[in-house]
Coordinates of C-alpha atoms and ligand atoms in Angstrom, one line a residue:
M1 CA -27.2 8.0 9.1
T2 CA -29.7 5.5 8.0
G3 CA -29.6 2.1 6.3
N4 CA -26.9 -0.7 6.4
L5 CA -23.3 -0.1 5.4
S6 CA -23.8 -1.2 1.9
E7 CA -26.6 1.3 1.4
R8 CA -24.7 4.2 3.0
D9 CA -21.6 3.3 1.0
A10 CA -23.6 3.7 -2.2
K11 CA -24.3 7.3 -1.3
V12 CA -20.8 8.5 -0.5
I13 CA -18.2 6.2 -1.8
W14 CA -16.4 5.9 -5.2
H15 CA -14.9 2.5 -5.6
P16 CA -11.8 1.5 -7.6
F17 CA -12.1 0.0 -11.0
T18 CA -15.8 0.2 -10.7
Q19 CA -18.4 1.6 -13.1
M20 CA -20.5 3.0 -10.2
K21 CA -23.7 3.3 -12.2
T22 CA -24.0 -0.4 -13.1
A23 CA -22.2 -1.9 -10.1
A24 CA -24.1 -3.9 -7.6
P25 CA -24.1 -2.5 -4.0
A26 CA -20.7 -3.2 -2.3
I27 CA -20.8 -6.0 0.2
A28 CA -19.9 -4.8 3.6
I29 CA -17.4 -6.9 5.3
V30 CA -17.3 -6.6 9.1
S31 CA -14.6 -9.2 10.0
G32 CA -12.3 -11.7 8.8
E33 CA -10.4 -14.8 10.1
G34 CA -8.1 -17.1 8.1
A35 CA -9.4 -17.4 4.5
K36 CA -12.8 -16.3 5.6
L37 CA -14.6 -13.0 5.3
Y38 CA -17.9 -12.2 7.2
D39 CA -20.4 -9.6 5.8
E40 CA -23.0 -7.5 7.7
M41 CA -25.8 -9.8 6.5
G42 CA -24.2 -12.7 8.3
N43 CA -22.8 -14.4 5.0
T44 CA -19.4 -16.1 5.1
Y45 CA -17.1 -15.9 2.0
I46 CA -14.0 -17.8 1.1
D47 CA -11.3 -15.3 0.0
A48 CA -9.8 -17.3 -3.0
I49 CA -7.9 -14.4 -4.3
A50 CA -6.3 -13.0 -1.2
S51 CA -8.2 -9.7 -1.5
W52 CA -6.4 -8.5 -4.5
W53 CA -3.4 -10.7 -4.0
M54 CA -2.6 -9.0 -0.7
N55 CA -3.3 -11.5 2.0
L56 CA -0.5 -14.2 2.8
H57 CA -1.4 -15.6 6.2
G58 CA -5.1 -15.1 6.6
H59 CA -7.3 -12.1 7.7
A60 CA -6.8 -10.5 11.1
H61 CA -3.8 -12.8 11.9
P62 CA -3.2 -12.6 15.7
H63 CA 0.6 -12.3 15.3
I64 CA 0.3 -9.5 12.9
S65 CA -2.5 -7.7 14.7
A66 CA -0.4 -7.9 18.0
A67 CA 2.6 -6.4 16.3
L68 CA 0.5 -3.6 15.0
R69 CA -1.0 -3.0 18.4
K70 CA 2.3 -3.1 20.1
Q71 CA 3.9 -0.6 17.6
A72 CA 0.9 1.6 17.8
E73 CA 1.4 2.1 21.5
V74 CA 5.0 3.2 21.1
L75 CA 5.4 5.2 17.8
E76 CA 2.8 5.4 15.1
H77 CA 4.9 7.6 12.7
V78 CA 7.8 9.8 12.4
I79 CA 9.2 11.7 9.4
F80 CA 11.6 9.5 7.6
A81 CA 14.0 12.2 6.2
D82 CA 16.8 12.7 8.9
F83 CA 15.0 10.3 11.2
T84 CA 14.8 6.5 11.4
H85 CA 13.6 3.9 13.8
R86 CA 14.0 0.2 14.8
P87 CA 11.3 -1.4 12.6
A88 CA 12.5 0.3 9.4
V89 CA 16.1 -0.7 10.0
E90 CA 15.2 -4.3 10.9
L91 CA 12.9 -4.7 8.1
A92 CA 15.5 -3.4 5.6
E93 CA 18.1 -5.9 7.1
R94 CA 15.6 -8.7 6.9
L95 CA 14.5 -8.0 3.4
L96 CA 18.2 -7.8 2.1
S97 CA 18.9 -11.1 3.8
K98 CA 16.2 -12.7 1.8
L99 CA 16.8 -11.0 -1.6
P100 CA 19.6 -12.0 -3.9
P101 CA 22.9 -10.9 -2.5
N102 CA 23.3 -8.2 -5.2
Q103 CA 20.7 -6.2 -3.4
A104 CA 22.1 -3.5 -1.1
R105 CA 19.6 -0.7 -0.3
V106 CA 15.9 -0.4 0.5
F107 CA 13.7 2.6 -0.3
Y108 CA 10.3 2.6 1.3
S109 CA 7.1 3.9 -0.2
D110 CA 3.3 3.4 0.0
N111 CA 2.0 0.7 -2.4
G112 CA 2.8 -1.2 -5.6
S113 CA 2.5 1.7 -7.9
T114 CA 4.8 3.8 -5.9
A115 CA 7.3 1.0 -5.5
V116 CA 7.3 0.8 -9.3
E117 CA 7.6 4.7 -9.6
V118 CA 10.6 4.6 -7.4
G119 CA 12.2 1.8 -9.4
L120 CA 11.8 3.7 -12.6
K121 CA 13.1 7.0 -11.1
M122 CA 16.2 5.1 -9.5
C123 CA 16.8 3.6 -13.1
F124 CA 16.4 6.8 -15.2
Q125 CA 18.3 8.9 -12.5
Y126 CA 21.2 6.4 -12.4
W127 CA 21.9 6.9 -16.0
F128 CA 21.5 10.7 -15.6
N129 CA 23.7 10.9 -12.6
I130 CA 26.6 8.9 -14.2
G131 CA 26.4 11.3 -17.3
Q132 CA 24.8 8.8 -19.7
P133 CA 21.2 9.8 -19.8
K134 CA 18.9 7.2 -21.3
T135 CA 15.2 8.0 -21.9
K136 CA 13.6 4.7 -23.2
M137 CA 12.2 1.7 -21.2
I138 CA 11.4 -1.7 -22.3
A139 CA 8.3 -3.5 -21.1
L140 CA 6.2 -6.5 -21.8
E141 CA 2.9 -6.6 -23.7
G142 CA 0.2 -7.4 -21.3
A143 CA 2.1 -5.9 -18.4
Y144 CA 0.4 -4.2 -15.5
H145 CA 2.6 -2.1 -13.0
G146 CA 0.0 0.2 -11.3
D147 CA -2.0 3.2 -11.9
T148 CA 0.3 6.3 -11.3
F149 CA 1.6 7.7 -14.5
G150 CA 5.0 6.2 -14.5
A151 CA 3.6 2.8 -13.8
M152 CA 0.9 3.2 -16.3
S153 CA 3.5 4.2 -18.9
V154 CA 5.3 0.9 -18.5
G155 CA 2.0 -1.0 -18.5
A156 CA 0.4 -2.3 -21.7
R157 CA -1.7 0.3 -23.4
S158 CA -5.4 -0.6 -22.8
A159 CA -8.8 0.8 -22.2
F160 CA -7.5 1.7 -18.6
S161 CA -4.8 3.9 -19.9
A162 CA -6.5 5.2 -23.0
P163 CA -7.7 8.6 -21.6
F164 CA -4.1 9.4 -20.5
E165 CA -2.2 8.1 -23.5
A166 CA -0.9 11.6 -24.4
F167 CA 0.8 11.8 -20.9
L168 CA 2.6 8.5 -20.9
F169 CA 6.4 8.5 -21.6
E170 CA 8.0 6.5 -24.3
V171 CA 8.2 2.8 -23.7
L172 CA 8.8 0.1 -26.4
F173 CA 6.8 -3.1 -25.7
V174 CA 7.9 -6.7 -26.6
E175 CA 5.8 -9.8 -26.4
A176 CA 5.8 -11.5 -23.0
P177 CA 7.6 -14.9 -23.6
V178 CA 4.5 -17.0 -22.9
P179 CA 4.5 -20.5 -24.3
G180 CA 4.8 -20.4 -28.1
K181 CA 6.1 -16.8 -28.1
E182 CA 9.5 -17.2 -26.5
N183 CA 11.4 -16.8 -29.8
L184 CA 9.3 -14.0 -31.0
A185 CA 9.9 -12.0 -27.7
L186 CA 13.6 -12.8 -27.9
A187 CA 13.8 -11.7 -31.6
Q188 CA 11.8 -8.5 -30.9
M189 CA 14.2 -7.6 -28.0
Q190 CA 17.3 -8.2 -30.2
K191 CA 15.9 -6.0 -32.9
M192 CA 15.0 -3.2 -30.5
M193 CA 18.5 -3.2 -29.0
A194 CA 20.0 -3.1 -32.5
E195 CA 17.7 -0.2 -33.6
N196 CA 18.1 1.9 -30.5
P197 CA 21.7 1.3 -29.3
G198 CA 22.6 2.7 -26.0
Q199 CA 19.1 4.2 -25.5
F200 CA 17.3 1.9 -23.0
A201 CA 17.5 2.7 -19.5
G202 CA 15.9 -0.5 -18.2
F203 CA 13.6 -3.5 -18.8
I204 CA 10.7 -3.8 -16.4
F205 CA 8.6 -7.0 -16.1
E206 CA 6.5 -9.1 -13.8
P207 CA 8.6 -12.3 -13.4
L208 CA 6.9 -15.5 -14.4
V209 CA 3.3 -14.2 -13.9
Q210 CA 1.6 -11.3 -15.4
G211 CA -1.2 -10.7 -12.9
A212 CA -3.7 -8.1 -13.9
G213 CA -2.9 -8.9 -17.6
G214 CA -4.8 -12.1 -17.0
M215 CA -2.5 -14.4 -15.0
R216 CA -0.3 -15.0 -18.1
M217 CA 2.6 -17.3 -17.1
Y218 CA 5.9 -18.0 -18.7
E219 CA 9.1 -19.9 -17.9
P220 CA 12.1 -18.5 -16.3
E221 CA 14.4 -19.8 -19.0
A222 CA 12.7 -17.7 -21.6
L223 CA 13.0 -14.7 -19.4
D224 CA 16.6 -15.4 -18.8
R225 CA 17.3 -15.4 -22.4
M226 CA 15.9 -11.8 -22.6
L227 CA 17.7 -10.7 -19.5
E228 CA 21.0 -12.0 -21.1
I229 CA 20.4 -9.4 -23.9
C230 CA 19.8 -6.8 -21.4
V231 CA 23.0 -7.4 -19.6
Q232 CA 25.0 -7.5 -22.8
N233 CA 23.5 -4.1 -23.7
E234 CA 23.8 -2.4 -20.3
V235 CA 20.1 -2.2 -19.8
M236 CA 19.0 -2.2 -16.1
I237 CA 16.7 -5.2 -15.1
I238 CA 13.7 -4.3 -13.0
A239 CA 11.7 -7.0 -11.5
D240 CA 8.2 -5.9 -10.4
E241 CA 7.6 -8.6 -7.7
V242 CA 4.5 -6.6 -6.2
M243 CA 2.3 -9.7 -6.9
T244 CA 4.9 -12.5 -7.3
G245 CA 6.9 -11.9 -4.2
F246 CA 6.6 -13.6 -0.8
G247 CA 6.0 -17.2 -1.9
R248 CA 3.4 -16.9 -4.7
T249 CA 5.4 -18.7 -7.3
G250 CA 6.6 -21.4 -4.9
Q251 CA 9.8 -19.6 -4.0
M252 CA 10.3 -16.5 -1.9
W253 CA 10.7 -14.4 -5.2
A254 CA 9.9 -15.4 -8.7
S255 CA 13.3 -14.0 -9.5
D256 CA 14.8 -16.9 -7.4
Y257 CA 14.1 -19.1 -10.6
L258 CA 16.3 -16.8 -12.7
T259 CA 19.9 -16.9 -13.5
Y260 CA 20.3 -13.2 -14.2
K261 CA 19.3 -11.4 -11.0
P262 CA 17.5 -8.1 -11.2
D263 CA 19.2 -4.7 -10.4
I264 CA 16.0 -3.4 -8.8
F265 CA 13.1 -5.2 -7.0
C266 CA 9.6 -3.5 -6.5
L267 CA 7.7 -5.0 -3.5
S268 CA 4.4 -4.4 -2.0
K269 CA 1.1 -6.4 -1.4
G270 CA 2.6 -9.4 0.5
L271 CA 5.2 -7.2 2.2
T272 CA 2.9 -6.6 5.1
G273 CA 1.1 -10.0 4.7
G274 CA -1.5 -7.8 2.9
T275 CA -2.4 -5.9 6.1
M276 CA -1.4 -2.3 5.1
A277 CA -0.5 0.0 2.4
F278 CA 3.2 -0.3 2.0
G279 CA 5.9 -0.5 -0.7
A280 CA 9.6 -1.1 -1.0
T281 CA 12.0 -0.7 -3.8
T282 CA 15.4 -2.4 -3.4
C283 CA 18.5 -1.9 -5.5
T284 CA 22.2 -2.8 -6.0
A285 CA 25.1 -1.0 -4.6
A286 CA 26.1 0.2 -8.0
I287 CA 22.8 2.0 -8.4
F288 CA 23.0 3.4 -4.9
D289 CA 26.6 4.6 -5.5
A290 CA 25.5 6.7 -8.5
F291 CA 23.5 8.9 -6.0
W292 CA 26.2 8.9 -3.4
S293 CA 27.8 12.3 -4.0
D294 CA 28.8 15.7 -2.4
D295 CA 26.5 17.1 -5.2
K296 CA 23.0 17.6 -3.8
L297 CA 21.6 17.5 -7.3
K298 CA 22.5 13.8 -7.4
T299 CA 19.9 13.0 -4.7
L300 CA 17.0 10.8 -5.2
F301 CA 14.2 13.4 -4.9
H302 CA 11.3 11.2 -4.1
G303 CA 9.5 10.4 -0.8
H304 CA 6.0 10.3 0.6
S305 CA 4.7 11.6 3.8
C306 CA 4.2 8.1 5.1
T307 CA 7.5 6.7 3.9
G308 CA 8.9 4.1 6.3
N309 CA 5.9 4.3 8.5
P310 CA 6.8 2.3 11.7
L311 CA 3.2 0.6 11.8
A312 CA 3.7 -0.8 8.3
C313 CA 7.2 -1.9 9.1
S314 CA 6.3 -3.7 12.2
V315 CA 3.5 -5.4 10.5
A316 CA 6.0 -6.4 7.6
L317 CA 8.4 -7.8 10.2
A318 CA 5.6 -9.8 11.8
S319 CA 4.5 -11.2 8.3
M320 CA 8.1 -12.1 7.7
D321 CA 8.2 -14.1 11.0
L322 CA 5.3 -16.1 9.6
M323 CA 7.0 -16.4 6.2
E324 CA 10.0 -18.1 7.8
K325 CA 7.8 -20.7 9.5
P326 CA 8.1 -24.1 8.0
E327 CA 4.3 -24.5 8.2
T328 CA 3.9 -21.6 5.8
W329 CA 6.1 -23.4 3.3
A330 CA 4.4 -26.7 3.9
N331 CA 1.1 -24.9 3.2
I332 CA 2.5 -23.4 -0.1
R333 CA 3.4 -27.1 -1.1
R334 CA 0.0 -28.3 -0.1
I335 CA -1.8 -25.7 -2.3
E336 CA 0.5 -26.4 -5.1
K337 CA -0.2 -30.1 -4.9
A338 CA -4.0 -29.5 -4.5
H339 CA -4.0 -27.2 -7.5
K340 CA -2.2 -29.9 -9.6
E341 CA -4.8 -32.4 -8.7
F342 CA -7.6 -29.9 -9.6
S343 CA -5.8 -29.3 -12.9
A344 CA -6.0 -32.9 -13.7
R345 CA -9.7 -32.8 -13.0
L346 CA -10.2 -29.9 -15.4
H347 CA -7.8 -31.1 -18.0
G348 CA -9.5 -31.6 -21.4
H349 CA -12.8 -29.9 -20.4
H350 CA -14.1 -28.2 -23.5
L351 CA -14.9 -24.9 -21.7
V352 CA -11.3 -24.7 -20.2
K353 CA -8.7 -23.1 -22.2
N354 CA -5.0 -22.5 -21.5
L355 CA -4.9 -24.1 -18.0
R356 CA -1.8 -23.1 -16.2
Q357 CA -0.2 -23.0 -12.8
T358 CA 2.8 -21.4 -11.2
G359 CA 3.2 -22.0 -7.4
V360 CA -0.1 -21.3 -5.6
I361 CA -1.7 -19.6 -8.6
I362 CA -3.8 -21.6 -11.0
A363 CA -5.7 -20.0 -13.9
F364 CA -7.5 -20.7 -17.1
E365 CA -9.7 -18.9 -19.6
L366 CA -13.3 -19.8 -19.9
E367 CA -14.2 -20.7 -23.5
T368 CA -16.7 -18.1 -24.5
G369 CA -16.5 -18.3 -28.3
S370 CA -15.0 -14.8 -28.4
E371 CA -11.6 -13.4 -27.7
S372 CA -10.3 -13.4 -24.2
S373 CA -10.6 -9.9 -22.6
Y374 CA -11.1 -8.1 -19.4
F375 CA -14.4 -6.8 -20.9
N376 CA -15.7 -10.3 -21.8
G377 CA -19.4 -10.3 -21.6
L378 CA -19.5 -13.3 -19.4
R379 CA -17.3 -11.7 -16.7
D380 CA -20.3 -10.1 -14.6
M381 CA -22.2 -13.3 -14.8
I382 CA -19.3 -15.4 -13.6
W383 CA -18.7 -13.1 -10.8
R384 CA -22.3 -13.1 -9.5
F385 CA -22.3 -16.9 -9.8
F386 CA -19.3 -17.2 -7.4
L387 CA -20.7 -14.6 -5.1
E388 CA -23.9 -16.7 -4.9
K389 CA -21.7 -19.6 -3.8
K390 CA -20.1 -17.3 -1.2
L391 CA -16.7 -17.4 -3.0
L392 CA -14.5 -14.3 -3.5
L393 CA -13.3 -15.4 -6.8
R394 CA -13.2 -12.3 -8.9
P395 CA -12.4 -13.1 -12.5
L396 CA -10.2 -11.0 -14.8
G397 CA -12.6 -10.9 -17.8
N398 CA -13.1 -14.5 -18.7
T399 CA -9.9 -15.6 -16.9
I400 CA -10.7 -17.5 -13.7
Y401 CA -7.9 -17.9 -11.3
I402 CA -7.2 -18.9 -7.7
L403 CA -4.6 -17.2 -5.6
P404 CA -5.4 -18.0 -2.0
P405 CA -4.0 -17.1 1.4
Y406 CA -1.5 -19.8 2.4
C407 CA -3.7 -20.7 5.4
I408 CA -6.7 -21.7 3.2
T409 CA -7.8 -25.1 4.5
D410 CA -8.2 -28.3 2.3
D411 CA -11.9 -28.0 2.9
E412 CA -12.1 -24.5 1.8
L413 CA -9.9 -25.1 -1.2
S414 CA -12.3 -28.0 -2.2
K415 CA -15.3 -25.6 -1.9
V416 CA -13.4 -23.3 -4.3
Y417 CA -12.7 -26.0 -6.8
E418 CA -16.3 -27.3 -6.5
G419 CA -17.5 -23.7 -7.1
I420 CA -15.6 -23.6 -10.4
E421 CA -16.7 -27.0 -11.5
S422 CA -20.4 -26.1 -10.8
L423 CA -19.9 -23.0 -12.9
L424 CA -18.7 -25.2 -15.8
S425 CA -21.6 -27.5 -15.4
F426 CA -24.1 -24.6 -15.2
L427 CA -22.5 -23.1 -18.5
E428 CA -22.8 -26.5 -20.2
M429 CA -26.4 -26.6 -19.6
Q430 CA -27.1 -23.2 -21.1
Ligands
PLP1 C1 2.7 -6.5 -10.6 C2 2.0 -5.4 -10.0 N1 2.7 -4.2 -9.9 C3 2.1 -3.1 -9.4 C4 0.8 -3.1 -8.9 C5 0.2 -1.8 -8.3 O1 0.0 -2.0 -7.0 P1 -0.9 -1.1 -6.2 O2 -2.3 -1.5 -6.5 O3 -0.7 -1.4 -4.8 O4 -0.6 0.3 -6.5 C6 0.2 -4.3 -9.0 C7 -1.3 -4.3 -8.5 O5 -2.1 -5.3 -8.8 C8 0.7 -5.4 -9.6 O6 0.0 -6.6 -9.7

């Protein structure tokens, strides 16, 4: 093989969410440490978006890699039907001790999309098993829940799902209760319930922050009012905490801000501190009990070859150790505070629209004179600008956001803020 990694990659690899014809060569990362990533050309990048919102404690964290190494020397994998192992049991116990007390069981899978698929299946089959089948789901406009067919079905219809539209199941969408739309969202929910009595199996949402939809944020009170309607109408509550879980919103779970607790939680990304592909779906005892039967047909017929992988479970346990350290929470508070100060600096800037923050996530839309969208013409230019500044700050269309690993230093954060401010100055000069 000739050429550097980037050149060899261009001949053999098909990258995710990438128009391969027009994309620039992929940057080959050779190592990482803390919030820094190092490429094969000797460049250093600050990972300001935690590598697709995965990383919590920094790249190549010694505590996590030690746990991985230790487990790999003992047991790398074992079938998870009819077998179990220490890391899987311990992780389930530990997750349940952190989740709201109504959560009783943990089902493992491979990633965020599969965590959502399992949640949807648990929900639909719960109603099927108790003899009251319900076939409709409610979701939020602007939602993103993953790329498998079930997850796509409950995601907002968009260019991403257009080729598959005919294969997606029936979902009714209500507005997300973002500022200014709280009452509309509530009214839509009430109307839908009145028009489809007893037909909705569940309501799935990303609590407080819709990630891929553009870091759209909303208040827990607004969501609670919608959840109250769900409870009154026996609609199951499914929280997709794939992105918001593990401290991103300033609490362990975004659902910690809610009065009405979800029946089902979907977890991934931060579950392993962002180290490995892994997913978990948790549910209440009532849901689990609907599958508990002498009748084999009531089984949850779902599983993946890698379900409950011991390496992933061990890494998740190690990440949980770090999550429990006071330093981690001090870092979360430090980032929240720094973002607030940065917010004050950006406030009122004529190119900054809809500036918002929840926990360690700060976002705004760049004023481009056209409607905000993933395909906004400025997106590629913004991305290149940040790359030149050695910042991994990949915008969602014209939405610029920061979602850093908790270990990011003050100095690194300052560089990220300065990078954004220099983009604004650059655009002002155009
Ligand atoms: C809220 C949410 N749910 C589900 C997913 C899908 O996760 P994965 O990419 O691991 O399949 C994502 C991914 O970004 C997400 O943000």
